[in-house]
Amino acid sequence: MTPTVKAILANYESDNPGVKANLYRMLMQGRLGGTGKMIILPVDQGFEHGPARSFAINPAAYDPHYHYQLAIDAGLSAYAAPLGMLEAGADSFAGQIPTILKVNSSNSWATGINQAVTGGVDDALRLGCAAIGFTIYPGADDVFDMMEEIRELAAEAKSVGIATVIWSYPRGGKLSKDGELALDVGAYAAHMAALLGAHIIKVKLPSDHIEQKDAKKAYAEFDGSTQAKRVAHVVKACFDGRRIVVFSGGAAKGADAVYQDARDIRDGGGNGSIIGRNTFQRPRDEALAMLDKLVDIYQGAE
Amino acid sequence: MTPTVKAILANYESDNPGVKANLYRMLMQGRLGGTGKMIILPVDQGFEHGPARSFAINPAAYDPHYHYQLAIDAGLSAYAAPLGMLEAGADSFAGQIPTILKVNSSNSWATGINQAVTGGVDDALRLGCAAIGFTIYPGADDVFDMMEEIRELAAEAKSVGIATVIWSYPRGGKLSKDGELALDVGAYAAHMAALLGAHIIKVKLPSDHIEQKDAKKAYAEFDGSTQAKRVAHVVKACFDGRRIVVFSGGAAKGADAVYQDARDIRDGGGNGSIIGRNTFQRPRDEALAMLDKLVDIYQGAE
Amino acid sequence: MTPTVKAILANYESDNPGVKANLYRMLMQGRLGGTGKMIILPVDQGFEHGPARSFAINPAAYDPHYHYQLAIDAGLSAYAAPLGMLEAGADSFAGQIPTILKVNSSNSWATGINQAVTGGVDDALRLGCAAIGFTIYPGADDVFDMMEEIRELAAEAKSVGIATVIWSYPRGGKLSKDGELALDVGAYAAHMAALLGAHIIKVKLPSDHIEQKDAKKAYAEFDGSTQAKRVAHVVKACFDGRRIVVFSGGAAKGADAVYQDARDIRDGGGNGSIIGRNTFQRPRDEALAMLDKLVDIYQGAE
Amino acid sequence: MTPTVKAILANYESDNPGVKANLYRMLMQGRLGGTGKMIILPVDQGFEHGPARSFAINPAAYDPHYHYQLAIDAGLSAYAAPLGMLEAGADSFAGQIPTILKVNSSNSWATGINQAVTGGVDDALRLGCAAIGFTIYPGADDVFDMMEEIRELAAEAKSVGIATVIWSYPRGGKLSKDGELALDVGAYAAHMAALLGAHIIKVKLPSDHIEQKDAKKAYAEFDGSTQAKRVAHVVKACFDGRRIVVFSGGAAKGADAVYQDARDIRDGGGNGSIIGRNTFQRPRDEALAMLDKLVDIYQGAE
Amino acid sequence: MTPTVKAILANYESDNPGVKANLYRMLMQGRLGGTGKMIILPVDQGFEHGPARSFAINPAAYDPHYHYQLAIDAGLSAYAAPLGMLEAGADSFAGQIPTILKVNSSNSWATGINQAVTGGVDDALRLGCAAIGFTIYPGADDVFDMMEEIRELAAEAKSVGIATVIWSYPRGGKLSKDGELALDVGAYAAHMAALLGAHIIKVKLPSDHIEQKDAKKAYAEFDGSTQAKRVAHVVKACFDGRRIVVFSGGAAKGADAVYQDARDIRDGGGNGSIIGRNTFQRPRDEALAMLDKLVDIYQGAE
């Protein structure tokens, strides 16, 4: 164990050795192992957008094994997916890459702002997962129900040595569309995930918009002019850096934008990227090249 | 065990020997045993349409024993029905045909798009069933509740060695009537069933309509001009063929149409048919003849 | 055990000896014991209509003991009532008459079409009951909830050797007032009770009205001109006679009408009557005389 | 044990010795011990109306000990109160007076016609209570939920030897304001409490109004001209006197009215009074004098 | 143990030694240890208002350790916070300061008047907490649900020796904005918390407004002209002083106002302050100085 990882694990003061071992597995895995940085491959697009919109552009990705292998070959930190996707490769790749079972899911036809609980801690245990992943929608009418679901799942997971990752995506209710990506909103959403007991917090990269009237004063003197500074603010909102924070890449976009995002995350003190469509929707060689460069960036080489 | 069945079972990487043994029972049963193809007889029409609409045309079918015997005599792979129907022949036909307990059901008078949970894993165990069957209505307002129900039932079933079959029927919400049978919608619905951890996925044969605006681009270059190609797409959406997919026959129709459907399912790489009204609403002799020919088709003989 | 009862019990293929023993108790009890016919005394009118409307006309019936004694003295098959009614005589009449605990109840002031669960299998066990009784309202908005309640109660009851009686009363939703008693609706309702796993099904005597447009074709050639023929159709809808079906007498009416109903039930192959207000709202002597005659009818003497 | 108490206990045919012992404790307690009559002190006004409206008029009553002591000094049968009130004196007065834990409660600001469950059988056991108390609002939209709550609580209580008292207060839905106190409504409400398995039923003294159209015929020849006759009717509605029925005093009023109520309850065969505001909102001396006289009345001395 | 603390603990008549030991820990902790007075530091502002509005003014407070250390260095009685905040320092500060796990939380974007349950008794046990904290909103549509949640949590907490603190904040429903702080409303809210079985009750300092028409008579002769007298009334409403009552400081305000509040709480017989924003939103030195003075006030020195 490197001193960096040791320092990170020391922040998880209340966790049992089982949870710490699973955080360790993710932090020591792959090419970023030991650096305190992480790149996670999430493949829940099939639920969110359906199979064709997710995989037709790169048909090899219809096969669940493809994603396991991509994460392993790219030397990533972990692979996150819903139940069926993990089940379909759980034995072939057992032990080769830490997995995160995404235990709730939405889809393109949802008529409310919520998700279905589609996996459990029992599933995570039998599949050998390192963590469960759960999305909350702060701002939505149903967010209290979602919080109560993750409270119960996280307590159960912690009791059996499984780590908890919370995707915190503000949406609905009083929030404007721009507000979903606002800096104050993103920092608040990340903070709520931390308060809920998440070990790893996943949020979107925030814009420099300030959404909440009541928060404007608190940001009056804040310099959010660069993305790195905004990342640093989100990290601060996660217990002053005592929790691992990773940022999502969003829709597929140009490679340079992806690299710049990673540099900003790194420079702002974020722990890494959770990057899905930008990899599995590219041909495998391109994806591996992109991930190679992202690893370099997080290693400080670029 | 044939190599074909062995290869299919190998795809169920996370399942315990109990579940695999029940999948094996269905795959090795009857005249298609060992081929990797299946024909399942489902008799839940009594719930869906009532007894007279289901059985008056062939009154012998009022008797639950009729259906067990039909499935056995036709050499089918399994027989699926709600609780009472299975209970009424559970002892007489014990072991002679794998059974699937349909654990949720709707009816003609339903005022919402949902089903009642009318059976449980405990029932499946005491009746010696090989699997539970469950319907979800992707698109409906209540689909998250339905998904949470099958998530719990499937986890319990897997823990005691019972397989899970999901009927995935898009309906309600934002979907148009045509959209319920659209290719993109059907593939998405099948994919969601796979993500929910189904061992066997049952969907309707899709039309060549594309329903979702956001999906049109993904299908721009897709050739869906034949039913076999559309079947192949749905199979691909089920983890690139790592899950068994069977297609339903729909309302009673001409025998030739039924045969053509089966040829398309076979040619598209589907695993078979789940065919109810087209058999039990015909006289027994005609039904046996039709099933005989379907078996031949799946064996590649026609 | 008579061959008739033996044949009836043989239809309950999935039930354990405990459930069969309780069905046996009811089928061998009283003056119709061994004939395969039953007369059940139900006294849930206190919940449905209140005490005065139920008992003021025959004040002795305010006393719960009155009904136990009436059922015993008339040589009936079983006595069905809500929790408090059974508790109040459970010791005095222990073993003298099989009892059915009605585990859900409505009342005259209900603002929705549903019932409250007011008893449980644990209550049935401690009171020595042979069965639980439960009402469903097929057609009502809440019927899925009711079905899920009886599914759980029935599974628990079966596991501890208690039989299940389902009162299936179509009501609400898309059904017209006439439709509640329609032949197609009644047969469908009875069939749903059978599918839910009921051992004994209680429905109302159907009229010759056909309610559902979609069902008209199925009844096009059906001769429903006599009540006996309509009874026979309902019996057929209950797994071709593999389930015990009893018919309710409805509101208090002339004795001759009650007798004719019984003859029609008998001639149509129904298993008997569940008759409440027509007995306990008459003076005891008249009620005993009426029940005596009903027994004679079911014995084929009249 | 007196023959009167023995006769009352004999009516609780289904109860275990634990429940009977707790009924015995209340029936043998205090100055009415052995007479079959009871006076219960209920102090849930703090929940219903708030502390100042309840206790400012007699500030000593702010102290929970005051009520325990009042019940003991007046020689009453039992003391009923919500969780916190009982906890605050549970040790000081342990064993000196049977207590009834009121396990649901409403308040003046409630926006629906329902109550919160604020105590449990586990609480009753640890506080040494003789019974739990629960309010239902027959007529209200939520009454099925309330009935299901008390069904579960009562079953649990009975299994551990705790008695059940049901406050049955018609309210809401189709009932008019006058109807809440109507004779037919009160008798119906009392009967429903009995059917739910209550050992002790608490209702309000009924007026001579008949609320339900459908019930008018049943009351056509009933003489409800005196309060004693109306009490007798309610008692008859409670299984012909097989259940203990006590009547509430309502808002604080003149002492003579309170005494006359008690005489009517006694003459009508009711088991006693549950009297709160009329005692603890008077100075202690006056309250003791009033209770003294009420005891005399129930003993037949006045 | 001082006689004062002994007298306070004696009021908790129904509690087991585990709960009493935890109350003892808080009452004997820090500079007010033994006096019967308490100052509690609550830091749930991150949930309520977000991180920037809470901590930007004093950035050191982003770090959860800051608050533990502040509470310890100021010699306070306890530190209260949501799950993640406590987890982040649970090991570093184990045993140094009693902690209260806030087990429900709202946020600025809530679309209903309710909170999410975000912690449990199991969490409190594994984190070594002395108590759980829970907010109810008397008056709100959802308050019955909230009451049922705390009833279950409190029962569980009591069974394992954890104390219960209830934040009782009237809000919603029939209450006006002014009414939320009204004297009658505040006393009623405090009383309800006591009835729910709280060991420690937290309310806001009440104004002299009387909100409820029905309560005006009860307050007709009450002298609520000073804040101390109003505090005394709230204390009286909490079982005549048999429960610990602490008052919240509200939004950050001038130091003199804070001191005056504390004097009024002290003079009215309240048990102390729960003071958050007024401390952690000031620089640490100022906060320590303020807390030092507050301690002096509660010790009677100022």
Tab-separated table of N, CA, C and O in Angstrom, chain B residues 24 30 36 74 119 136:
chain	number	residue	atom	x	y	z
B	24	TYR	N	-31.350	-26.804	-17.344
B	24	TYR	CA	-31.036	-28.068	-18.024
B	24	TYR	C	-32.303	-28.897	-18.236
B	24	TYR	O	-32.541	-29.418	-19.326
B	30	GLY	N	-38.334	-33.207	-23.699
B	30	GLY	CA	-39.198	-33.344	-24.865
B	30	GLY	C	-38.448	-33.507	-26.169
B	30	GLY	O	-37.255	-33.847	-26.205
B	36	GLY	N	-31.144	-26.869	-27.884
B	36	GLY	CA	-31.027	-25.452	-27.541
B	36	GLY	C	-32.267	-24.665	-27.923
B	36	GLY	O	-32.352	-23.466	-27.678
B	74	ALA	N	-47.119	-33.442	-26.674
B	74	ALA	CA	-46.489	-32.760	-27.803
B	74	ALA	C	-44.972	-32.716	-27.658
B	74	ALA	O	-44.283	-32.224	-28.552
B	119	GLY	N	-48.326	-15.341	-6.898
B	119	GLY	CA	-47.603	-16.549	-6.526
B	119	GLY	C	-46.255	-16.171	-5.977
B	119	GLY	O	-45.819	-15.016	-6.109
B	136	ILE	N	-43.276	-7.797	-16.825
B	136	ILE	CA	-43.082	-6.364	-16.600
B	136	ILE	C	-43.666	-5.618	-17.800
B	136	ILE	O	-43.717	-6.141	-18.909
